[in-house]
Coordinates of C-alpha atoms in Angstrom, one line a residue:
Chain A
M1 CA -46.6 -31.2 -45.3
K2 CA -48.5 -34.1 -46.3
Q3 CA -50.4 -36.3 -48.2
V4 CA -54.5 -38.1 -46.7
F5 CA -56.2 -40.5 -47.9
V6 CA -59.7 -41.1 -46.8
V7 CA -60.3 -45.0 -47.2
R8 CA -63.9 -46.1 -46.3
S9 CA -64.2 -48.8 -43.4
D10 CA -68.1 -49.5 -44.5
L11 CA -66.9 -51.3 -47.5
K12 CA -64.9 -54.4 -45.9
M13 CA -62.3 -53.7 -49.7
G14 CA -58.8 -56.5 -48.4
K15 CA -55.8 -54.2 -48.2
G16 CA -54.4 -55.2 -51.6
K17 CA -57.8 -53.6 -52.9
I18 CA -57.0 -50.9 -50.5
A19 CA -53.6 -50.0 -51.1
A20 CA -54.7 -49.8 -55.1
Q21 CA -57.0 -47.2 -54.7
V22 CA -55.2 -45.5 -52.4
A23 CA -52.4 -45.0 -54.8
H24 CA -54.7 -44.0 -57.0
A25 CA -55.5 -41.5 -55.2
A26 CA -52.0 -40.5 -55.0
I27 CA -51.7 -40.1 -58.2
E28 CA -54.6 -37.9 -58.4
C29 CA -53.7 -35.2 -56.3
Y30 CA -49.9 -35.2 -57.0
K31 CA -51.3 -34.1 -60.2
K32 CA -53.8 -32.0 -59.1
S33 CA -51.5 -30.0 -57.4
A34 CA -49.0 -26.4 -57.8
R35 CA -45.4 -27.3 -58.4
D36 CA -44.5 -25.2 -55.5
D37 CA -46.3 -27.6 -53.4
I38 CA -44.9 -30.5 -54.6
I39 CA -41.5 -29.3 -54.6
R40 CA -41.9 -28.6 -50.3
W41 CA -44.0 -31.7 -50.0
E42 CA -41.2 -34.1 -51.8
S43 CA -38.3 -31.8 -49.8
E44 CA -39.7 -32.8 -45.9
G45 CA -40.0 -36.8 -47.8
S46 CA -43.8 -37.1 -49.5
K47 CA -45.6 -37.9 -46.1
K48 CA -48.5 -39.7 -46.1
V49 CA -51.0 -40.9 -43.8
V50 CA -54.2 -43.4 -44.4
L51 CA -57.1 -42.7 -42.3
K52 CA -60.5 -44.1 -42.2
I53 CA -64.1 -43.0 -42.4
S54 CA -67.4 -44.7 -41.9
G55 CA -69.7 -44.1 -44.7
E56 CA -70.0 -42.3 -48.5
D57 CA -71.8 -39.6 -46.7
D58 CA -69.4 -38.1 -44.3
L59 CA -66.4 -38.9 -46.6
L60 CA -68.3 -36.5 -49.0
H61 CA -69.6 -33.8 -46.1
L62 CA -65.4 -34.3 -45.6
R63 CA -64.7 -33.3 -48.8
R64 CA -67.3 -30.2 -48.8
V65 CA -65.1 -29.0 -46.0
C66 CA -62.4 -29.4 -48.1
S67 CA -63.1 -27.4 -50.4
A68 CA -64.5 -24.7 -47.8
R69 CA -60.7 -24.4 -46.8
H70 CA -59.4 -24.3 -50.6
L71 CA -57.5 -27.7 -49.6
K72 CA -57.3 -30.1 -52.5
T73 CA -58.7 -33.2 -53.4
C74 CA -59.8 -36.4 -55.3
I75 CA -62.4 -38.7 -55.4
I76 CA -61.6 -42.3 -56.4
H77 CA -64.9 -44.4 -57.7
D78 CA -64.3 -48.3 -57.9
A79 CA -64.5 -49.7 -61.6
G80 CA -66.3 -52.1 -59.8
L81 CA -64.7 -55.1 -61.2
T82 CA -64.2 -56.8 -58.1
Q83 CA -64.9 -56.6 -54.0
V84 CA -67.6 -53.6 -54.5
E85 CA -70.4 -52.0 -56.0
P86 CA -69.3 -50.7 -60.0
G87 CA -68.6 -47.2 -59.3
S88 CA -68.4 -46.5 -55.3
I89 CA -66.6 -44.2 -54.1
T90 CA -63.4 -45.6 -51.9
V91 CA -61.0 -43.1 -51.0
L92 CA -61.1 -38.9 -50.4
G93 CA -57.1 -38.3 -51.2
I94 CA -56.2 -34.3 -49.8
G95 CA -53.3 -33.0 -50.4
P96 CA -50.1 -32.3 -50.2
A97 CA -51.3 -29.1 -47.9
D98 CA -49.9 -28.0 -44.4
D99 CA -50.0 -30.7 -41.2
E100 CA -52.3 -27.7 -39.3
E101 CA -54.4 -27.5 -42.7
I102 CA -55.3 -30.9 -43.4
D103 CA -55.4 -32.0 -39.0
R104 CA -58.1 -29.5 -38.6
V105 CA -60.4 -31.3 -41.3
T106 CA -59.3 -34.5 -40.2
G107 CA -58.4 -34.7 -36.8
H108 CA -61.5 -36.8 -35.7
L109 CA -60.9 -39.4 -38.1
K110 CA -58.4 -42.5 -36.7
M111 CA -55.2 -44.4 -38.6
M112 CA -55.9 -47.1 -40.7
Chain B
M1 CA -50.9 -51.5 -69.1
K2 CA -50.6 -51.8 -65.6
Q3 CA -48.3 -51.3 -62.8
V4 CA -47.8 -53.6 -60.5
F5 CA -46.8 -53.4 -56.6
V6 CA -45.1 -56.7 -54.9
V7 CA -45.4 -55.7 -51.2
R8 CA -43.1 -57.7 -48.6
S9 CA -45.4 -59.6 -47.1
D10 CA -43.1 -60.8 -43.8
L11 CA -43.0 -57.2 -42.7
K12 CA -46.2 -57.9 -41.2
M13 CA -47.2 -54.1 -41.9
G14 CA -50.7 -52.8 -41.8
K15 CA -53.1 -52.5 -44.1
G16 CA -52.5 -48.5 -43.8
K17 CA -49.5 -48.5 -43.7
I18 CA -49.3 -51.1 -47.2
A19 CA -51.4 -47.9 -48.2
A20 CA -49.1 -45.8 -47.8
Q21 CA -45.8 -47.7 -49.2
V22 CA -47.6 -48.8 -52.3
A23 CA -48.9 -44.9 -52.8
H24 CA -44.9 -43.8 -52.4
A25 CA -44.2 -46.3 -55.0
A26 CA -47.5 -45.4 -57.3
I27 CA -45.7 -41.7 -57.6
E28 CA -42.3 -42.4 -58.0
C29 CA -43.1 -44.6 -61.0
Y30 CA -45.1 -42.7 -62.2
K31 CA -42.4 -39.7 -62.5
K32 CA -39.9 -42.3 -64.1
S33 CA -41.9 -43.2 -66.5
A34 CA -42.0 -42.2 -70.5
R35 CA -44.9 -39.3 -71.4
D36 CA -46.5 -41.9 -74.2
D37 CA -46.5 -44.8 -71.7
I38 CA -48.8 -42.6 -69.1
I39 CA -50.9 -41.3 -71.8
R40 CA -51.8 -45.4 -73.0
W41 CA -52.4 -46.5 -69.5
E42 CA -54.1 -43.8 -68.7
S43 CA -56.4 -44.4 -71.6
E44 CA -56.9 -48.2 -70.6
G45 CA -57.8 -46.8 -67.4
S46 CA -54.6 -46.4 -65.1
K47 CA -54.8 -50.4 -63.6
K48 CA -53.0 -51.2 -60.6
V49 CA -53.2 -54.6 -59.4
V50 CA -50.8 -55.5 -55.5
L51 CA -49.2 -58.6 -54.8
K52 CA -46.8 -60.2 -52.6
I53 CA -43.6 -61.8 -52.2
S54 CA -42.3 -63.1 -49.0
G55 CA -38.6 -61.0 -48.4
E56 CA -36.1 -58.6 -49.3
D57 CA -34.1 -60.9 -51.0
D58 CA -37.3 -62.3 -53.8
L59 CA -38.2 -59.0 -54.3
L60 CA -34.3 -57.6 -55.1
H61 CA -34.3 -60.8 -57.1
L62 CA -37.0 -59.7 -58.8
R63 CA -35.9 -56.4 -59.4
R64 CA -33.1 -57.6 -61.4
V65 CA -35.5 -60.0 -63.9
C66 CA -38.0 -56.6 -64.4
S67 CA -34.3 -54.6 -65.3
A68 CA -32.2 -57.5 -67.1
R69 CA -36.3 -57.0 -69.3
H70 CA -35.9 -53.0 -69.5
L71 CA -38.9 -53.1 -67.2
K72 CA -38.9 -49.8 -64.9
T73 CA -38.9 -50.1 -61.4
C74 CA -38.9 -47.9 -58.2
I75 CA -38.1 -49.0 -54.9
I76 CA -39.4 -47.6 -51.1
H77 CA -37.5 -47.7 -48.4
D78 CA -39.8 -46.8 -44.9
A79 CA -38.2 -44.6 -42.9
G80 CA -39.0 -46.8 -39.7
L81 CA -40.7 -44.5 -37.7
T82 CA -43.1 -47.1 -37.0
Q83 CA -43.8 -50.5 -37.9
V84 CA -40.7 -51.9 -38.9
E85 CA -36.8 -51.1 -38.8
P86 CA -35.8 -47.8 -40.3
G87 CA -34.5 -48.2 -43.7
S88 CA -36.1 -51.7 -44.9
I89 CA -37.3 -52.6 -48.4
T90 CA -41.1 -52.9 -48.6
V91 CA -42.2 -52.3 -52.2
L92 CA -41.1 -53.1 -55.5
G93 CA -43.7 -51.1 -57.7
I94 CA -43.5 -52.1 -62.2
G95 CA -44.0 -49.7 -64.5
P96 CA -46.9 -48.7 -66.6
A97 CA -46.3 -51.9 -69.0
D98 CA -48.0 -54.0 -70.9
D99 CA -49.8 -56.3 -68.8
E100 CA -48.4 -59.1 -70.6
E101 CA -44.9 -58.2 -70.4
I102 CA -44.7 -57.9 -66.4
D103 CA -46.9 -60.9 -66.2
R104 CA -44.1 -62.8 -67.4
V105 CA -41.9 -61.6 -64.5
T106 CA -44.8 -61.9 -61.7
G107 CA -47.0 -64.2 -62.5
H108 CA -45.9 -66.6 -60.2
L109 CA -46.7 -63.8 -57.1
K110 CA -50.0 -63.8 -55.6
M111 CA -52.8 -61.2 -54.5
M112 CA -52.7 -59.4 -51.7

């Protein structure tokens, strides 16, 4: 199992900013997850993968694809105090879920 | 209140790698925290800040300083499958705790 974070590359966020946004998504997805999934995921090492996507439209489309496949997601909006416009969507978090389930929807995306 | 993540800059990790390591720390620190602290931190927007530190010795020293001041911390070791040596310490997570309490020990560190 793994958690996957899909980060918008068009926002040109710095690496500290990206890390903070991904951390928000990690906790939000963790809180949404079923206890059994968390236990299994942690027993396998709590794998986390960070991917990139070109923009908001593609990110929202991917979220709809996840929902259709019953993959749990969370969307992170930035407060916008620094670097990006207030309210911008920065990251889509997915899972934890089975690697194969997630790969089926994110297999076309590159590692960040 | 805020969570702070202190990332080793000497490991030359890529931005996706840094984000994944910080996400590990975010969840570990979240799980260690008292419920009251989590509620207060979330009510203030779950602030997260990412700082950098020059190496492992400085990171471990900072952890001892945190412990002496009763700040909750977590240490993330990398599995070392990519980019860094197996077992390397990559990130120190601190809090959530009061901004001033954390600033007292991390005030000398720069944003990542």
